[in-house]
Amino acid sequence: MKTLYLSTAEEDLKIGAAIIRTGGLVAFPTETVYGLGGNALDPEASKKIYAAKGRPSDNPLIVHISEISQIEGLVAGFPENAKKLADAIWPGPMTMVLKKKPAVPDETTGGLDTVAVRMPASPAALRLISLAKVPIAAPSANLSGHPSPTRWQHVKEDLDGRADAVIMGEPCVGGIESTVIDMTGELPQILRPGLITPERVTQVLGVPCDYDPAIMGRPDPGLIPKAPGMKYRHYAPKAEMRLFSGDKEAVERTVRETAEALRLEGKTVSVIMYDDSRDAAERLFDDLRRSDIEGVDVILAAALPEGESVAFSVMNRMLKSAGYNIQQV
Ligand code: TXA
Ligand code: MG
């Protein structure tokens, strides 16, 4: 298929919305990463999404809405705490897992009896959903296994010829995918870490919020993540990636020395270091993709300091990218 490239102007968003309504796939910007969208209530559209990404079909999609009232058509119950979080945080980088209504096809939820719902903050995304007049199922708009796209050019690299249209919006400022929170239990639980932190959830709800223990460290065969997507190796650059953690100066020195040694061996190297965790979130996936385009052999990256929630969320991605290759210096 020939992919249509659209702007965020109203006329173009109308074209995108018509494609969604007639069962096609449209990639669009959100504040976190670009998504590959299709009609969430159409099982054939969801099947197309899996095929376009090369994604395992047991990994459920996130359903995007543009108004809180739309959630009533998707979920079997909207608990008080979920309402409070929606009011406080949406539109924003938070996805809530709730019991689904039968109207949501199994193809969209990977056969689960729950559905993940999110209201994104990007104006183009909100307008597209509202014009489509249907909720939009959208995973990140990358080929399965690749880093998520934070620019429309990344979407083009992965999905040109595989999506009906791509909306060429702004680069994403969030940079890592939304926080996924399971709201089906007694207490909220974070299944995928993101920019919405457990502290923020506790601040809104006044109850404790922890992480799914299966996402806390290296993958453990005895612990299966509740978000099926968290069990896959993601974000893998073509280059070998090595992480270094420890005192800032020691890390900088080790990275410099390692880079010199590798270059003497004739290897090309790129170095990734961030000022803070927000900056890291915004730039990480773009940096990984750029290293691949430049064809570097090895990426050397400074780990983010422990103890802060957004840093933990970014490190979750960096550790996967590096295949858990981390060295204490
Ligand atoms: O920021 C984002 O969330 C982006 C943008 C496009 O909105 N979307 C995104 O989608 O990252 P995706 O498909 O790449 O990741 C969805 C994650 C996966 O880890 C999936 O397993 C989990 O959400 N998920 C979806 N539905 C779920 C459910 N019913 N129960 C548990 N986990 C679920
Ligand atoms: Mg993804």
Coordinates of C-alpha atoms and ligand atoms in Angstrom, one line a residue:
M1 CA 0.0 0.0 0.0
K2 CA 1.0 3.6 -0.5
T3 CA 1.1 5.5 2.8
L4 CA -0.5 8.9 2.8
Y5 CA 1.3 11.6 4.8
L6 CA -1.0 14.1 6.4
S7 CA -0.6 17.3 8.4
T8 CA -2.4 18.2 11.7
A9 CA -4.7 20.6 9.9
E10 CA -8.4 20.0 10.3
E11 CA -8.9 19.0 6.7
D12 CA -6.2 16.4 6.9
L13 CA -7.4 15.1 10.3
K14 CA -10.8 14.6 8.6
I15 CA -9.2 12.4 6.0
G16 CA -7.4 10.4 8.8
A17 CA -10.7 10.0 10.7
A18 CA -12.5 8.7 7.6
I19 CA -9.7 6.1 7.1
I20 CA -10.2 4.9 10.7
R21 CA -14.0 4.8 10.2
T22 CA -13.6 2.6 7.1
G23 CA -11.3 0.1 8.8
G24 CA -7.9 1.5 7.9
L25 CA -4.8 2.3 10.0
V26 CA -3.6 5.8 10.8
A27 CA -0.4 6.6 12.8
F28 CA -0.8 9.8 14.9
P29 CA 1.2 11.8 17.5
T30 CA 0.4 11.6 21.2
E31 CA 2.3 13.4 24.0
T32 CA 4.2 10.1 24.8
V33 CA 5.0 8.4 21.5
Y34 CA 3.3 8.0 18.1
G35 CA 0.5 5.4 18.0
L36 CA -0.7 3.2 15.1
G37 CA -4.5 3.6 15.3
G38 CA -7.5 1.7 14.1
N39 CA -11.2 1.4 15.1
A40 CA -11.0 -0.3 18.6
L41 CA -14.5 -1.8 18.1
D42 CA -13.6 -3.4 14.7
P43 CA -11.9 -6.8 15.2
E44 CA -10.6 -6.7 11.6
A45 CA -8.9 -3.3 12.3
S46 CA -7.2 -4.7 15.4
K47 CA -5.9 -7.7 13.3
K48 CA -4.5 -5.3 10.8
I49 CA -2.6 -3.5 13.6
Y50 CA -0.9 -6.7 14.8
A51 CA 0.0 -7.6 11.2
A52 CA 1.4 -4.2 10.4
K53 CA 3.6 -4.2 13.5
G54 CA 4.5 -7.9 13.4
R55 CA 3.2 -7.9 17.0
P56 CA 2.3 -11.1 18.9
S57 CA -1.5 -11.2 19.1
D58 CA -1.5 -12.0 22.9
N59 CA -0.2 -8.4 23.6
P60 CA -3.3 -6.2 24.0
L61 CA -3.8 -2.8 22.6
I62 CA -4.6 0.5 24.4
V63 CA -7.9 2.1 23.5
H64 CA -7.8 5.9 23.1
I65 CA -10.7 8.2 23.9
S66 CA -11.2 11.9 23.5
E67 CA -13.9 12.4 26.3
I68 CA -14.2 10.7 29.6
S69 CA -17.9 9.8 28.8
Q70 CA -16.7 7.5 26.0
I71 CA -15.4 5.1 28.7
E72 CA -18.9 4.0 29.5
G73 CA -19.1 2.2 26.2
L74 CA -15.9 0.2 26.9
V75 CA -15.8 -0.8 30.6
A76 CA -18.1 -3.0 32.6
G77 CA -17.6 -0.8 35.7
F78 CA -15.9 2.5 36.4
P79 CA -14.8 2.4 40.0
E80 CA -14.7 5.6 42.1
N81 CA -10.8 5.6 42.2
A82 CA -10.6 5.3 38.4
K83 CA -12.9 8.2 38.0
K84 CA -10.8 10.3 40.4
L85 CA -7.6 9.5 38.4
A86 CA -9.3 10.2 35.1
D87 CA -10.5 13.6 36.4
A88 CA -7.1 14.5 37.8
I89 CA -4.7 13.2 35.1
W90 CA -6.6 12.9 31.7
P91 CA -5.8 14.0 29.1
G92 CA -2.3 12.7 30.0
P93 CA 0.2 9.9 29.9
M94 CA -1.8 7.4 32.0
T95 CA -3.6 4.2 30.9
M96 CA -6.1 2.4 33.2
V97 CA -6.9 -1.3 32.9
L98 CA -10.5 -2.0 33.8
K99 CA -13.0 -4.8 33.3
K100 CA -14.2 -4.7 29.6
K101 CA -17.7 -4.7 28.1
P102 CA -18.5 -7.4 25.5
A103 CA -18.6 -4.6 22.8
V104 CA -14.8 -4.5 23.0
P105 CA -13.6 -7.3 20.7
D106 CA -11.1 -10.0 22.0
E107 CA -8.9 -9.0 19.1
T108 CA -8.3 -5.6 20.7
T109 CA -7.7 -7.0 24.2
G110 CA -5.6 -10.0 23.3
G111 CA -8.4 -12.2 24.6
L112 CA -8.3 -10.7 28.1
D113 CA -11.5 -9.7 30.0
T114 CA -10.0 -6.3 30.7
V115 CA -9.4 -3.3 28.5
A116 CA -6.7 -0.6 28.7
V117 CA -8.0 2.9 28.2
R118 CA -6.2 6.2 27.8
M119 CA -7.1 9.8 26.9
P120 CA -4.0 11.3 25.2
A121 CA -3.1 15.0 25.6
S122 CA -2.0 15.9 22.1
P123 CA -4.5 18.1 20.4
A124 CA -4.1 16.3 17.1
A125 CA -4.8 13.0 18.8
L126 CA -7.9 14.3 20.6
R127 CA -9.3 15.8 17.4
L128 CA -8.6 12.7 15.3
I129 CA -10.5 10.5 17.9
S130 CA -13.3 13.0 18.1
L131 CA -13.7 13.2 14.3
A132 CA -13.5 9.4 13.9
K133 CA -16.4 9.1 16.3
V134 CA -15.1 5.7 17.5
P135 CA -12.5 4.9 20.2
I136 CA -9.1 4.3 18.6
A137 CA -7.0 1.2 19.5
A138 CA -3.3 2.2 19.2
P139 CA -0.1 0.5 20.2
S140 CA 3.2 2.4 19.7
A141 CA 3.7 2.9 15.9
N142 CA 7.0 0.9 15.6
L143 CA 7.7 -2.5 14.3
S144 CA 7.5 -5.0 17.2
G145 CA 10.9 -5.0 19.1
H146 CA 12.1 -1.6 17.8
P147 CA 12.2 1.5 20.0
S148 CA 8.9 3.4 20.1
P149 CA 8.7 6.4 17.7
T150 CA 8.8 9.9 19.1
R151 CA 8.9 11.6 15.7
W152 CA 6.8 11.0 12.5
Q153 CA 10.1 10.3 10.7
H154 CA 10.6 7.3 13.0
V155 CA 7.1 6.0 12.0
K156 CA 8.1 6.4 8.4
E157 CA 11.2 4.3 9.0
D158 CA 9.2 1.4 10.4
L159 CA 5.7 1.6 8.8
D160 CA 6.0 3.2 5.4
G161 CA 3.8 1.0 3.1
R162 CA 2.3 -0.7 6.2
A163 CA -0.1 2.0 7.4
D164 CA -2.8 3.8 5.3
A165 CA -1.7 7.2 6.6
V166 CA 0.7 8.9 9.0
I167 CA -0.1 12.3 10.6
M168 CA 3.1 14.4 10.7
G169 CA 2.7 16.1 14.1
E170 CA 5.3 17.5 16.5
P171 CA 8.0 15.4 18.1
C172 CA 6.7 13.9 21.3
V173 CA 7.7 15.7 24.5
G174 CA 6.9 12.9 26.9
G175 CA 9.1 10.4 25.0
I176 CA 8.3 7.2 26.9
E177 CA 5.0 5.3 26.8
S178 CA 2.2 6.0 29.2
T179 CA 2.0 4.6 32.7
V180 CA -0.3 1.5 32.7
I181 CA -2.2 1.2 36.0
D182 CA -4.3 -1.9 36.9
M183 CA -7.5 -0.5 38.5
T184 CA -9.3 -3.9 38.8
G185 CA -7.9 -4.8 42.3
E186 CA -8.4 -3.4 45.8
L187 CA -5.5 -1.0 45.3
P188 CA -4.1 0.6 42.1
Q189 CA -1.0 -1.2 40.7
I190 CA 1.5 0.0 38.1
L191 CA 2.0 -2.6 35.4
R192 CA 4.2 -0.4 33.2
P193 CA 6.2 2.6 34.7
G194 CA 5.9 6.0 33.0
L195 CA 5.8 9.7 33.7
I196 CA 2.8 9.3 36.0
T197 CA 4.4 8.1 39.1
P198 CA 3.1 6.0 42.1
E199 CA 3.6 9.1 44.2
R200 CA 1.2 11.0 41.9
V201 CA -1.4 8.2 42.1
T202 CA -1.2 8.2 45.9
Q203 CA -1.5 12.0 46.0
V204 CA -4.7 11.8 44.0
L205 CA -6.3 8.8 45.7
G206 CA -4.8 8.9 49.2
V207 CA -4.0 5.1 49.0
P208 CA -0.8 3.2 48.4
C209 CA 0.2 2.4 44.9
D210 CA 3.0 -0.2 44.1
Y211 CA 4.6 -1.7 41.0
D212 CA 3.8 -5.2 39.6
P213 CA 6.7 -7.1 41.3
A214 CA 7.5 -8.7 37.9
I215 CA 8.7 -5.4 36.4
M216 CA 11.1 -4.6 39.3
G217 CA 14.3 -6.2 38.1
R218 CA 15.6 -8.6 35.5
P219 CA 13.0 -10.8 33.9
D220 CA 12.4 -13.8 36.2
P221 CA 10.8 -16.9 34.7
G222 CA 8.9 -17.3 38.0
L223 CA 7.3 -13.9 37.8
I224 CA 5.0 -13.2 34.8
P225 CA 4.2 -9.5 34.2
K226 CA 0.5 -8.6 34.3
A227 CA 0.9 -6.4 31.2
P228 CA 1.7 -9.0 28.5
G229 CA 3.8 -6.5 26.6
M230 CA 6.3 -6.2 29.5
K231 CA 7.5 -9.7 29.0
Y232 CA 8.9 -9.0 25.5
R233 CA 12.4 -7.7 24.7
H234 CA 11.7 -4.2 23.5
Y235 CA 13.6 -1.2 22.3
A236 CA 16.5 -3.3 21.0
P237 CA 19.0 -1.1 18.9
K238 CA 21.1 -3.0 16.3
A239 CA 24.2 -1.9 18.2
E240 CA 25.5 -3.6 21.3
M241 CA 24.5 -1.4 24.2
R242 CA 26.3 -1.2 27.6
L243 CA 25.1 0.7 30.7
F244 CA 27.4 2.1 33.4
S245 CA 26.1 3.0 36.9
G246 CA 27.8 4.6 39.8
D247 CA 29.3 7.9 40.9
K248 CA 28.9 10.5 38.0
E249 CA 32.6 11.2 37.6
A250 CA 33.6 7.5 37.7
V251 CA 31.0 6.8 35.1
E252 CA 32.1 9.6 32.9
R253 CA 35.7 8.4 33.2
T254 CA 34.9 4.8 32.5
V255 CA 32.7 5.7 29.5
R256 CA 35.5 7.8 28.1
E257 CA 38.2 5.1 28.5
T258 CA 35.9 2.4 27.2
A259 CA 35.1 4.5 24.1
E260 CA 38.8 5.1 23.5
A261 CA 39.6 1.4 23.8
L262 CA 36.8 0.4 21.4
R263 CA 37.8 3.0 18.8
L264 CA 41.3 1.6 18.9
E265 CA 39.8 -1.7 18.0
G266 CA 38.2 0.0 15.0
K267 CA 34.7 0.1 16.4
T268 CA 32.3 3.0 16.1
V269 CA 30.9 4.2 19.3
S270 CA 28.1 6.5 20.5
V271 CA 27.8 7.9 24.0
I272 CA 24.5 8.6 25.7
M273 CA 24.4 10.8 28.9
Y274 CA 21.4 12.8 30.2
D275 CA 21.1 15.8 32.5
D276 CA 18.0 14.5 34.2
S277 CA 15.3 11.9 33.9
R278 CA 12.7 14.1 32.0
D279 CA 15.4 14.9 29.4
A280 CA 16.3 11.3 29.2
A281 CA 12.7 10.3 28.6
E282 CA 12.3 12.8 25.8
R283 CA 15.5 11.9 24.0
L284 CA 16.2 8.2 24.6
F285 CA 14.3 6.5 21.7
D286 CA 15.4 9.2 19.2
D287 CA 19.1 8.6 20.4
L288 CA 18.7 4.9 20.0
R289 CA 17.3 5.2 16.5
R290 CA 19.9 7.7 15.5
S291 CA 22.7 5.4 16.6
D292 CA 21.2 2.7 14.4
I293 CA 20.9 5.0 11.4
E294 CA 24.6 6.0 11.9
G295 CA 25.4 2.3 12.1
V296 CA 27.4 2.5 15.3
D297 CA 28.8 -0.8 16.7
V298 CA 28.5 0.0 20.4
I299 CA 26.3 2.4 22.5
L300 CA 27.8 3.4 25.9
A301 CA 25.2 4.9 28.2
A302 CA 25.2 6.3 31.7
A303 CA 22.5 4.8 33.9
L304 CA 20.2 7.2 35.7
P305 CA 20.4 7.5 39.4
E306 CA 18.2 5.2 41.5
G307 CA 15.5 6.4 43.9
E308 CA 13.5 8.7 41.7
S309 CA 10.3 7.3 39.9
V310 CA 10.7 8.9 36.5
A311 CA 14.3 7.8 36.4
F312 CA 13.1 4.3 37.3
S313 CA 10.7 4.4 34.3
V314 CA 13.4 5.5 31.9
M315 CA 15.8 2.8 33.3
N316 CA 13.1 0.2 32.6
R317 CA 13.5 1.0 28.9
M318 CA 17.3 1.5 29.0
L319 CA 17.9 -1.9 30.7
K320 CA 15.8 -3.7 28.0
S321 CA 17.6 -1.9 25.2
A322 CA 20.9 -3.0 26.7
G323 CA 19.7 -6.6 27.3
Y324 CA 20.4 -5.9 31.1
N325 CA 24.1 -5.4 30.3
I326 CA 24.9 -3.0 33.2
Q327 CA 28.2 -2.6 34.9
Q328 CA 28.8 -1.0 38.3
V329 CA 31.8 1.4 38.3
Ligands
TXA1 O1 1.9 6.0 25.5 C1 1.3 5.0 25.2 O2 0.7 4.2 25.9 C2 1.3 4.6 23.7 C3 0.6 5.7 22.9 C4 0.4 5.4 21.5 O3 -0.7 5.9 23.5 N1 0.8 3.3 23.4 C5 1.5 2.2 23.7 O4 0.9 1.0 23.4 O5 2.6 2.2 24.3 P1 1.6 -0.4 23.3 O6 0.6 -1.3 22.7 O7 2.9 -0.3 22.7 O8 1.7 -0.8 24.9 C6 0.5 -1.2 25.6 C7 0.9 -1.9 26.9 C8 1.5 -3.2 26.7 O9 2.5 -3.5 27.6 C9 0.3 -4.1 26.9 O10 0.6 -5.4 27.3 C10 -0.4 -3.3 28.0 O11 -0.3 -2.0 27.7 N2 -1.9 -3.6 28.1 C11 -2.8 -3.3 27.2 N3 -4.0 -3.8 27.5 C12 -3.8 -4.4 28.7 C13 -4.7 -5.1 29.6 N4 -6.0 -5.3 29.4 N5 -4.2 -5.6 30.7 C14 -2.8 -5.5 31.0 N6 -2.0 -4.8 30.2 C15 -2.5 -4.3 29.1
MG2 MG 4.9 -0.6 22.2

